[in-house]
Tab-separated table of N, CA, C and O in Angstrom:
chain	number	residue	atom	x	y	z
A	674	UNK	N	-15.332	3.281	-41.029
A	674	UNK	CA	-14.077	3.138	-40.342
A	674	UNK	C	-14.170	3.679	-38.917
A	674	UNK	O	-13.400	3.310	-38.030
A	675	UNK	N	-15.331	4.736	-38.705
A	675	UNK	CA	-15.146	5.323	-37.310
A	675	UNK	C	-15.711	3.898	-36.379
A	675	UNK	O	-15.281	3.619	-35.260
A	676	UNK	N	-16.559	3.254	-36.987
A	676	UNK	CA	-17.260	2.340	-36.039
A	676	UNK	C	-16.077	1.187	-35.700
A	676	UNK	O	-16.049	0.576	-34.632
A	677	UNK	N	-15.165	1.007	-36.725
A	677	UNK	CA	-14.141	0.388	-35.659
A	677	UNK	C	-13.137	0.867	-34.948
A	677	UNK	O	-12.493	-0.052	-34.443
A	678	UNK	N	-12.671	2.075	-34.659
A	678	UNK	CA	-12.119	2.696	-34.035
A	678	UNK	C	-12.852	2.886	-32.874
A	678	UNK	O	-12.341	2.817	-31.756
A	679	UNK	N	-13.576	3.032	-32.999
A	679	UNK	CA	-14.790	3.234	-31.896
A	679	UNK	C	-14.848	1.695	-30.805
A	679	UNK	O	-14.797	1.833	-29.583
A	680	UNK	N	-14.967	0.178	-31.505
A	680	UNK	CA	-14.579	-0.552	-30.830
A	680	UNK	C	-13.444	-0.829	-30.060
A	680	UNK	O	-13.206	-1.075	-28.878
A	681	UNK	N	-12.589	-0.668	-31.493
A	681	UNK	CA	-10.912	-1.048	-30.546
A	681	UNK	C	-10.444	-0.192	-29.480
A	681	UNK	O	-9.378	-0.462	-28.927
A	682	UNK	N	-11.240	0.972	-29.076
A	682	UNK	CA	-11.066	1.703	-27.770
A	682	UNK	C	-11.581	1.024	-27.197
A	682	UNK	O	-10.894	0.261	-26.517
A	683	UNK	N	-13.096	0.899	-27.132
A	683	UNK	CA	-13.817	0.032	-26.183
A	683	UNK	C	-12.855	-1.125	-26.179
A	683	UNK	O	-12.575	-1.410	-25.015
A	684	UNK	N	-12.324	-1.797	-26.943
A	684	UNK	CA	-12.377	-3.537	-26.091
A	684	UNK	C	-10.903	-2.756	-25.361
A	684	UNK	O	-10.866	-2.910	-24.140
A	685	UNK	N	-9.927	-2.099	-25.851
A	685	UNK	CA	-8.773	-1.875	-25.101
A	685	UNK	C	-9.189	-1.431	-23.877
A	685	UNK	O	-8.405	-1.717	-22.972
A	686	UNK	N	-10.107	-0.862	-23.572
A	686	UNK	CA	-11.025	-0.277	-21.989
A	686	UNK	C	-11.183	-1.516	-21.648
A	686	UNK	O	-10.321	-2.091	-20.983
A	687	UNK	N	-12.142	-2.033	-21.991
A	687	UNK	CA	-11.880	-3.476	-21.256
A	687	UNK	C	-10.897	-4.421	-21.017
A	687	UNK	O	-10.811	-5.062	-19.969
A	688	UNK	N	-10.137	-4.524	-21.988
A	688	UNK	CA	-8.944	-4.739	-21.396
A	688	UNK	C	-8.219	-4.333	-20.029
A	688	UNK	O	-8.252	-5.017	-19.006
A	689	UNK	N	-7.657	-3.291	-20.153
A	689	UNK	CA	-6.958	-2.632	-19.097
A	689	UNK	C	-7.869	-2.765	-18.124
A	689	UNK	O	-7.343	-3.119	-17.069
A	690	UNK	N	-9.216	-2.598	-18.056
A	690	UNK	CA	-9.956	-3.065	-16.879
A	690	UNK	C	-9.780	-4.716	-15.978
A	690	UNK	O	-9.483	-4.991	-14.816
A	691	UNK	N	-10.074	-5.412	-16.986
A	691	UNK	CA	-9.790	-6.744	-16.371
A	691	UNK	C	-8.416	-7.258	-16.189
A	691	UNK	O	-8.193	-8.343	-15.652
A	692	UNK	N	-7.126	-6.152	-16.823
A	692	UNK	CA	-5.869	-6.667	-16.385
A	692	UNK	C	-4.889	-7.133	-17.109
A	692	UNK	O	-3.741	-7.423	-16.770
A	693	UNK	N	-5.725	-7.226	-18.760
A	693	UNK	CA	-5.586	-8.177	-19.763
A	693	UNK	C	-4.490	-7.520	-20.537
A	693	UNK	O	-3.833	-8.172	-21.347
A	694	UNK	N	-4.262	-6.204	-20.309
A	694	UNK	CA	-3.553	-5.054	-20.801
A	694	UNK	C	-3.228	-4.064	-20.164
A	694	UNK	O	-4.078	-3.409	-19.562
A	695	UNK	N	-1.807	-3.709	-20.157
A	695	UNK	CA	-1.337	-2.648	-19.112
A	695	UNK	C	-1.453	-1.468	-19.554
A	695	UNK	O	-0.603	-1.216	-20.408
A	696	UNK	N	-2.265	-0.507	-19.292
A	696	UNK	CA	-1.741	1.467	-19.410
A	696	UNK	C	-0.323	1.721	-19.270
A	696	UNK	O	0.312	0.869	-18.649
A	697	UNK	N	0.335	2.784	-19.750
A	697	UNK	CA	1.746	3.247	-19.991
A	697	UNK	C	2.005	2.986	-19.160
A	697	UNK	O	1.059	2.207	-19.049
A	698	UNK	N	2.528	2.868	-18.226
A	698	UNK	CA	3.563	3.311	-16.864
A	698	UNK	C	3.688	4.730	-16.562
A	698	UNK	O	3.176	5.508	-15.757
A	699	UNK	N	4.866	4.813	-17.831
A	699	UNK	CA	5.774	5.961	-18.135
A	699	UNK	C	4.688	7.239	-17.816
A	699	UNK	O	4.805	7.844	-16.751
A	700	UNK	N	3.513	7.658	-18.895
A	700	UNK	CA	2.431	8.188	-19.172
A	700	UNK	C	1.890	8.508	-17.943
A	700	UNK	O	1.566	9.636	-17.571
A	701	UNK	N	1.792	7.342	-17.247
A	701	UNK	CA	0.751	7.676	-15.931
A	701	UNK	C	1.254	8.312	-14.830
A	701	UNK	O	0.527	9.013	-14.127
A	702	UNK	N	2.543	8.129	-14.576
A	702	UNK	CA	2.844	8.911	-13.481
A	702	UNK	C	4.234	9.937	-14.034
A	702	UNK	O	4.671	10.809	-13.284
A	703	UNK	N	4.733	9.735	-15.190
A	703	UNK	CA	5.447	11.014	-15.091
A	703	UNK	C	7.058	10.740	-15.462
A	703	UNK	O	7.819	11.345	-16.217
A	704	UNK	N	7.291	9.308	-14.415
A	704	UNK	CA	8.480	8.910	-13.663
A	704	UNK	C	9.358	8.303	-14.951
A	704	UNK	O	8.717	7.546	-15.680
A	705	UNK	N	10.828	8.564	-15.332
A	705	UNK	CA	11.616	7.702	-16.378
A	705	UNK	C	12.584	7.125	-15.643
A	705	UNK	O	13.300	6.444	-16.376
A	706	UNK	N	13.086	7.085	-13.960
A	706	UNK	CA	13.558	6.118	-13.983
A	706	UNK	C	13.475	4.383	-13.679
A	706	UNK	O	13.863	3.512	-14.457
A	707	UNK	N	12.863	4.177	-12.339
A	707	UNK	CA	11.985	2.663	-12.458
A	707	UNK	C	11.167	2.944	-12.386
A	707	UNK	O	10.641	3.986	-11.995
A	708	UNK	N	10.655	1.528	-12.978
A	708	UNK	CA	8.956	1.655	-13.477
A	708	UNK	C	8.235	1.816	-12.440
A	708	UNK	O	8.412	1.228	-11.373
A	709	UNK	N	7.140	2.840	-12.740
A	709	UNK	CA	5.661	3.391	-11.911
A	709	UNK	C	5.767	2.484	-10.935
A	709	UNK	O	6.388	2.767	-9.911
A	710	UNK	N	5.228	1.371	-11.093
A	710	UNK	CA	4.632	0.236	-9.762
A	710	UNK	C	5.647	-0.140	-9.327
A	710	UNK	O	5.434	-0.490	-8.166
A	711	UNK	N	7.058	-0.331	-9.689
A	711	UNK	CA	8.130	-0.752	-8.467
A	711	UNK	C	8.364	0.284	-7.302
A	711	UNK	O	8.771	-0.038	-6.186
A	712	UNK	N	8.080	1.469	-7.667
A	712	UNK	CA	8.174	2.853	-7.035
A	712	UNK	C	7.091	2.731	-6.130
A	712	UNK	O	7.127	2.192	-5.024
A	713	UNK	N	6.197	3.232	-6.642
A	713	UNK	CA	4.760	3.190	-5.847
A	713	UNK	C	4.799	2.043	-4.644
A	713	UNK	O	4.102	2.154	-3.635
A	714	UNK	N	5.781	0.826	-4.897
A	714	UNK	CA	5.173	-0.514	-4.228
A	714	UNK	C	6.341	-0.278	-3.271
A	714	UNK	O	6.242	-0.766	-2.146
A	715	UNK	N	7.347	0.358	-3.566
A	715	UNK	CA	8.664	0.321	-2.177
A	715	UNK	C	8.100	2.080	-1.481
A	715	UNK	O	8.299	2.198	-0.272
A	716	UNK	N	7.522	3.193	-2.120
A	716	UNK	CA	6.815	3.508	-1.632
A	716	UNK	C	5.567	3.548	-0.354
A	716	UNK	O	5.383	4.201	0.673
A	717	UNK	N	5.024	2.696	-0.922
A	717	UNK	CA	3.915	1.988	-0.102
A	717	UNK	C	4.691	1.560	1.152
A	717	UNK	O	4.649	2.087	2.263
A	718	UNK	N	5.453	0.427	0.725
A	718	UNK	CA	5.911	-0.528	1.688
A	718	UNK	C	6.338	0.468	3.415
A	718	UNK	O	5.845	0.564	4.539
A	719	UNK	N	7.795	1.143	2.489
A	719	UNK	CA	8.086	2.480	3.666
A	719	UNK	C	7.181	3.352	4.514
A	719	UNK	O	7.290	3.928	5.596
A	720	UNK	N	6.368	3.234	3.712
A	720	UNK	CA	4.796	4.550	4.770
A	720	UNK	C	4.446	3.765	5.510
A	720	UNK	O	4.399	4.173	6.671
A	721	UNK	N	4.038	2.322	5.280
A	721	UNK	CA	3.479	0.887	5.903
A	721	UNK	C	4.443	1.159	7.276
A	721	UNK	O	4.212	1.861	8.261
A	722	UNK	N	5.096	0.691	7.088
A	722	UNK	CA	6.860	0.497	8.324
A	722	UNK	C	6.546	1.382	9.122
A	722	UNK	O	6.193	1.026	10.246
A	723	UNK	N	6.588	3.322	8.660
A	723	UNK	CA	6.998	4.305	9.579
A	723	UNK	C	5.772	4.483	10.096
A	723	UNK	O	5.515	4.449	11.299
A	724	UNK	N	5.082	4.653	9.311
A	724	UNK	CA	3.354	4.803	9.719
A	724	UNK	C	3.229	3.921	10.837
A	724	UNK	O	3.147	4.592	11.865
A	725	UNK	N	3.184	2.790	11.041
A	725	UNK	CA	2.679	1.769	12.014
A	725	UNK	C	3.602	2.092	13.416
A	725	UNK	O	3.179	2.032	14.570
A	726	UNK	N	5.155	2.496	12.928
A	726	UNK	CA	5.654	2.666	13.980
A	726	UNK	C	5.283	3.691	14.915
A	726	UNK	O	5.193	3.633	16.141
A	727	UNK	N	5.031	4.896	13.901
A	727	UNK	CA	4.744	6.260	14.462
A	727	UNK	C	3.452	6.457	15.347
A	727	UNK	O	3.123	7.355	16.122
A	728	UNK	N	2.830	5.265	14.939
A	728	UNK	CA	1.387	5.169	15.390
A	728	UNK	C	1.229	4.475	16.955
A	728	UNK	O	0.584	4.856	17.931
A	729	UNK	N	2.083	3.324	16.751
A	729	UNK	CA	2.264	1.945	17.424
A	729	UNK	C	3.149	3.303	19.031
A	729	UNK	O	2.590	3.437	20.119
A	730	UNK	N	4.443	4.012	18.674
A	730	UNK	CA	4.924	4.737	19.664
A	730	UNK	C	4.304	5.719	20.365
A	730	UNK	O	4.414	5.824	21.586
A	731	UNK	N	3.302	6.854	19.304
A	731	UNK	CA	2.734	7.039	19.675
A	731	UNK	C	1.148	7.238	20.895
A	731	UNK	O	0.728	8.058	21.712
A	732	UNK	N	0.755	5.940	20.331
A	732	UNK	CA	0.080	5.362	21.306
A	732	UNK	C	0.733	4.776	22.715
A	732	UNK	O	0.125	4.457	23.737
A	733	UNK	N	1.771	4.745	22.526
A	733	UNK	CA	2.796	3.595	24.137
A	733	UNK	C	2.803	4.986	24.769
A	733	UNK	O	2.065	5.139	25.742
A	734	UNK	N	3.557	6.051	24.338
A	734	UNK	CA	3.995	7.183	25.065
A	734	UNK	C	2.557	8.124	25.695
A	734	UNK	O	2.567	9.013	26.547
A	735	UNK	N	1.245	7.487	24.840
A	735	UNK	CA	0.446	8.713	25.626
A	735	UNK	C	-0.336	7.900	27.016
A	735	UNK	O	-0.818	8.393	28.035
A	736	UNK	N	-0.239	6.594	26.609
A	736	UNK	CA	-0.823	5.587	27.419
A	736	UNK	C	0.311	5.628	28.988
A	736	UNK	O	-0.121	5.647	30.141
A	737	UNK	N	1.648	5.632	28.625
A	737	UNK	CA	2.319	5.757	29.890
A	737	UNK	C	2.425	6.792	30.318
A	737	UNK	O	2.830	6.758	31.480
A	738	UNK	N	2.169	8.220	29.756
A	738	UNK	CA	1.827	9.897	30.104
A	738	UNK	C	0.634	9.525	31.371
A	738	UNK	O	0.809	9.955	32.511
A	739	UNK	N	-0.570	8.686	31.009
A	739	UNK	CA	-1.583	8.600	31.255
A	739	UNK	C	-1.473	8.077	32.389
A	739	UNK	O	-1.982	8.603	33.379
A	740	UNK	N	-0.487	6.450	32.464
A	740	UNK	CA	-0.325	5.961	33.702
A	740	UNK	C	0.402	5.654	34.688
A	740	UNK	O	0.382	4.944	35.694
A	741	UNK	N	1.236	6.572	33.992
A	741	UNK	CA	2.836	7.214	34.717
A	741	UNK	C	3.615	5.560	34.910
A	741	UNK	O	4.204	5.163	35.915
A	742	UNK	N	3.392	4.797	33.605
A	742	UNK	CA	4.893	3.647	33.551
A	742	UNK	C	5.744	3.663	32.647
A	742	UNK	O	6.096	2.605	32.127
A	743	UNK	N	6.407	5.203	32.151
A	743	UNK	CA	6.936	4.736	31.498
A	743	UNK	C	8.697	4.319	31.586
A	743	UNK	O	9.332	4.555	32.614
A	744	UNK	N	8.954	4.064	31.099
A	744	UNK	CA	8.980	3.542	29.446
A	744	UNK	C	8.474	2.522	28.727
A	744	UNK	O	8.563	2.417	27.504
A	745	UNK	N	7.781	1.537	29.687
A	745	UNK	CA	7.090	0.250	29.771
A	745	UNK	C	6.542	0.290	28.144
A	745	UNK	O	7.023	0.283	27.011
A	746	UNK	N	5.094	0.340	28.870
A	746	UNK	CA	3.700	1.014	27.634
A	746	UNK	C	5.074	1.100	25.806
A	746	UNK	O	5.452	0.433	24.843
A	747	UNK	N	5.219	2.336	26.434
A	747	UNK	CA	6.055	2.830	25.289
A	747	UNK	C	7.370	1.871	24.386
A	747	UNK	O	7.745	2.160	23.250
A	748	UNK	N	7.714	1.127	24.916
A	748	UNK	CA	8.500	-0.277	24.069
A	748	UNK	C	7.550	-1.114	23.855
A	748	UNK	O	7.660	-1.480	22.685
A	749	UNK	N	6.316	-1.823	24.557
A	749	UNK	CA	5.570	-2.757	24.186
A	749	UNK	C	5.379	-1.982	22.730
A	749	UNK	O	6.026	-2.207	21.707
A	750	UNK	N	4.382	-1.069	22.898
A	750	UNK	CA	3.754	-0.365	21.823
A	750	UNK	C	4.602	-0.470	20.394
A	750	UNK	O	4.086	-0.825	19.334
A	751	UNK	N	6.257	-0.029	20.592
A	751	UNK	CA	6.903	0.401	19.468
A	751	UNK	C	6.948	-1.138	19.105
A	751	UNK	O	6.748	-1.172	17.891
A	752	UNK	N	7.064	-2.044	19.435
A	752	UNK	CA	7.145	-3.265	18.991
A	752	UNK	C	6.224	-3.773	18.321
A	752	UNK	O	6.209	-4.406	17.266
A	753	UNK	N	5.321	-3.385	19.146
A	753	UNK	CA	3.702	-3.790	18.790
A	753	UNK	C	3.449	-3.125	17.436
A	753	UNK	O	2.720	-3.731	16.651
A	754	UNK	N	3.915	-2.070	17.111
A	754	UNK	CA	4.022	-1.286	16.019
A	754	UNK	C	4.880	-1.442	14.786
A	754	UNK	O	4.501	-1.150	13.652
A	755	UNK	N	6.453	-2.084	15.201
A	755	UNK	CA	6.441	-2.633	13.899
A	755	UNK	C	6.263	-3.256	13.792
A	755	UNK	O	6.222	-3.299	12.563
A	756	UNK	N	5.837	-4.822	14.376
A	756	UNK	CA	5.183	-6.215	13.898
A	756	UNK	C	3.899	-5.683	12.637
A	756	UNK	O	3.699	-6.095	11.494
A	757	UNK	N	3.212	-4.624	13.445
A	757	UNK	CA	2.213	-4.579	12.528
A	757	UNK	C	2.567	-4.043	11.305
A	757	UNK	O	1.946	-4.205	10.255
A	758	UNK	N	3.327	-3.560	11.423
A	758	UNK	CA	4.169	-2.927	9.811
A	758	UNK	C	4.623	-3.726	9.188
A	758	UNK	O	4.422	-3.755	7.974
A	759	UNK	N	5.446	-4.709	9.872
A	759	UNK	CA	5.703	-5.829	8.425
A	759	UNK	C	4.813	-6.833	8.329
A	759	UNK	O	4.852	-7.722	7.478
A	760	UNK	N	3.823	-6.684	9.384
A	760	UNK	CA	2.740	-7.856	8.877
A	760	UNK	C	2.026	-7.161	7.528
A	760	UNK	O	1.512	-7.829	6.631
A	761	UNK	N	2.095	-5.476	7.552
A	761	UNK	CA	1.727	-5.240	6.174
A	761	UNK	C	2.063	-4.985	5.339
A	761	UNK	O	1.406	-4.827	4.310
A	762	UNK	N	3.399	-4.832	5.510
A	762	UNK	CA	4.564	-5.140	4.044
A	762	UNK	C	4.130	-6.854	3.765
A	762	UNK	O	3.816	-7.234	2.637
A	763	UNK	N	4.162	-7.632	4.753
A	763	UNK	CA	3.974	-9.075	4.070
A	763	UNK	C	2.556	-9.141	3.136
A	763	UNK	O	2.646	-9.749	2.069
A	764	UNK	N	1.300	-8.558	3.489
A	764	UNK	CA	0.184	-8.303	3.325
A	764	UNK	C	-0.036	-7.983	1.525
A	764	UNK	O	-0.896	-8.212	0.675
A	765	UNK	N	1.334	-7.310	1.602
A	765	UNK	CA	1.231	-6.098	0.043
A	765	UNK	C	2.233	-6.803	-0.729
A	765	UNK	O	2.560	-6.201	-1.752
A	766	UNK	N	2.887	-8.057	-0.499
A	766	UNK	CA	3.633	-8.615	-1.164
A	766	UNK	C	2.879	-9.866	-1.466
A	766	UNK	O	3.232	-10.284	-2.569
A	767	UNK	N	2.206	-10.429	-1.051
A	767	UNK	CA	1.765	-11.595	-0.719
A	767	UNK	C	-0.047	-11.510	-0.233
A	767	UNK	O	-0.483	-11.629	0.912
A	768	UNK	N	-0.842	-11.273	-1.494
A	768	UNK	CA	-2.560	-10.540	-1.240
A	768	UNK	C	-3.034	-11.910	-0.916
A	768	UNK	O	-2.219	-12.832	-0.886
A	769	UNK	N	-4.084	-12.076	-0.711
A	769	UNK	CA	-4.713	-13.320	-0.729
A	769	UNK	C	-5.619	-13.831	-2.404
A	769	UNK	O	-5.628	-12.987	-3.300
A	770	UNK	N	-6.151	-14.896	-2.595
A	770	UNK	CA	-6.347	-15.196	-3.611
A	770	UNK	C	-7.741	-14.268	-4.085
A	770	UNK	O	-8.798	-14.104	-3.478
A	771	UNK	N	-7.373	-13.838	-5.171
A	771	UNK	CA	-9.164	-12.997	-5.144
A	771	UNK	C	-8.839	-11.533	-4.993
A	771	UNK	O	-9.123	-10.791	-5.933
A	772	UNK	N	-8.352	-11.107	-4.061
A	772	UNK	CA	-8.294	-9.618	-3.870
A	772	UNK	C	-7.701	-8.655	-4.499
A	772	UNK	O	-6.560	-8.827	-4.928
A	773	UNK	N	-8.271	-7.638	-4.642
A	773	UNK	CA	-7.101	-6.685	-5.603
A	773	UNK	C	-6.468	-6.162	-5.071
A	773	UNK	O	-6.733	-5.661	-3.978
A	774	UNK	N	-5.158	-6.077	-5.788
A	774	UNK	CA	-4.116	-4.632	-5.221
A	774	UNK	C	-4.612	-3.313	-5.207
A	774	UNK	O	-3.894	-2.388	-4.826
């Protein structure tokens, strides 16, 4: 009897590896009110947004420090910064064929 217990772990490992079968949710991260990956994924999304912005402004404001235009630099940039943020919210909603999350 141990030798099939011993399989049905293994193939459930493989399973959950190739996708075929989901791990708890609940179990894995802790969380009882929405599920793990809706969290994690509006999560994600928000860091995506502020991150790019913070980055995108960042960069405008040291570039016009640098070449004394601002506020110029510094609006291109913030723009420039969130385009790139929801180009990667679109990115994380919408993967390409093949790739993993």
């Amino acid at each position: 009897m141990n030798e099939q217990n011993d399989f049905d772990a293994r193939l459930r490992q493989a399973r959950q590896k190739r996708g075929l079968e989901k791990a708890d949710a609940k179990a894995a991260d802790g969380s009882s009110g929405l599920p793990g990956s809706a969290l994690r994924v509006g999560m994600r999304a928000g860091v995506e947004v502020v991150s790019a912005l913070i980055a995108g402004s960042g960069l405008g404001w040291l570039l016009d420090r640098w070449l004394g235009t601002f506020p110029w630099l510094f609006m291109l940039f913030f723009v420039v910064g969130g385009a790139a943020g929801v180009l990667n919210v679109y990115r994380l909603f919408n993967p390409r064929n093949g790739a993993p999350r």
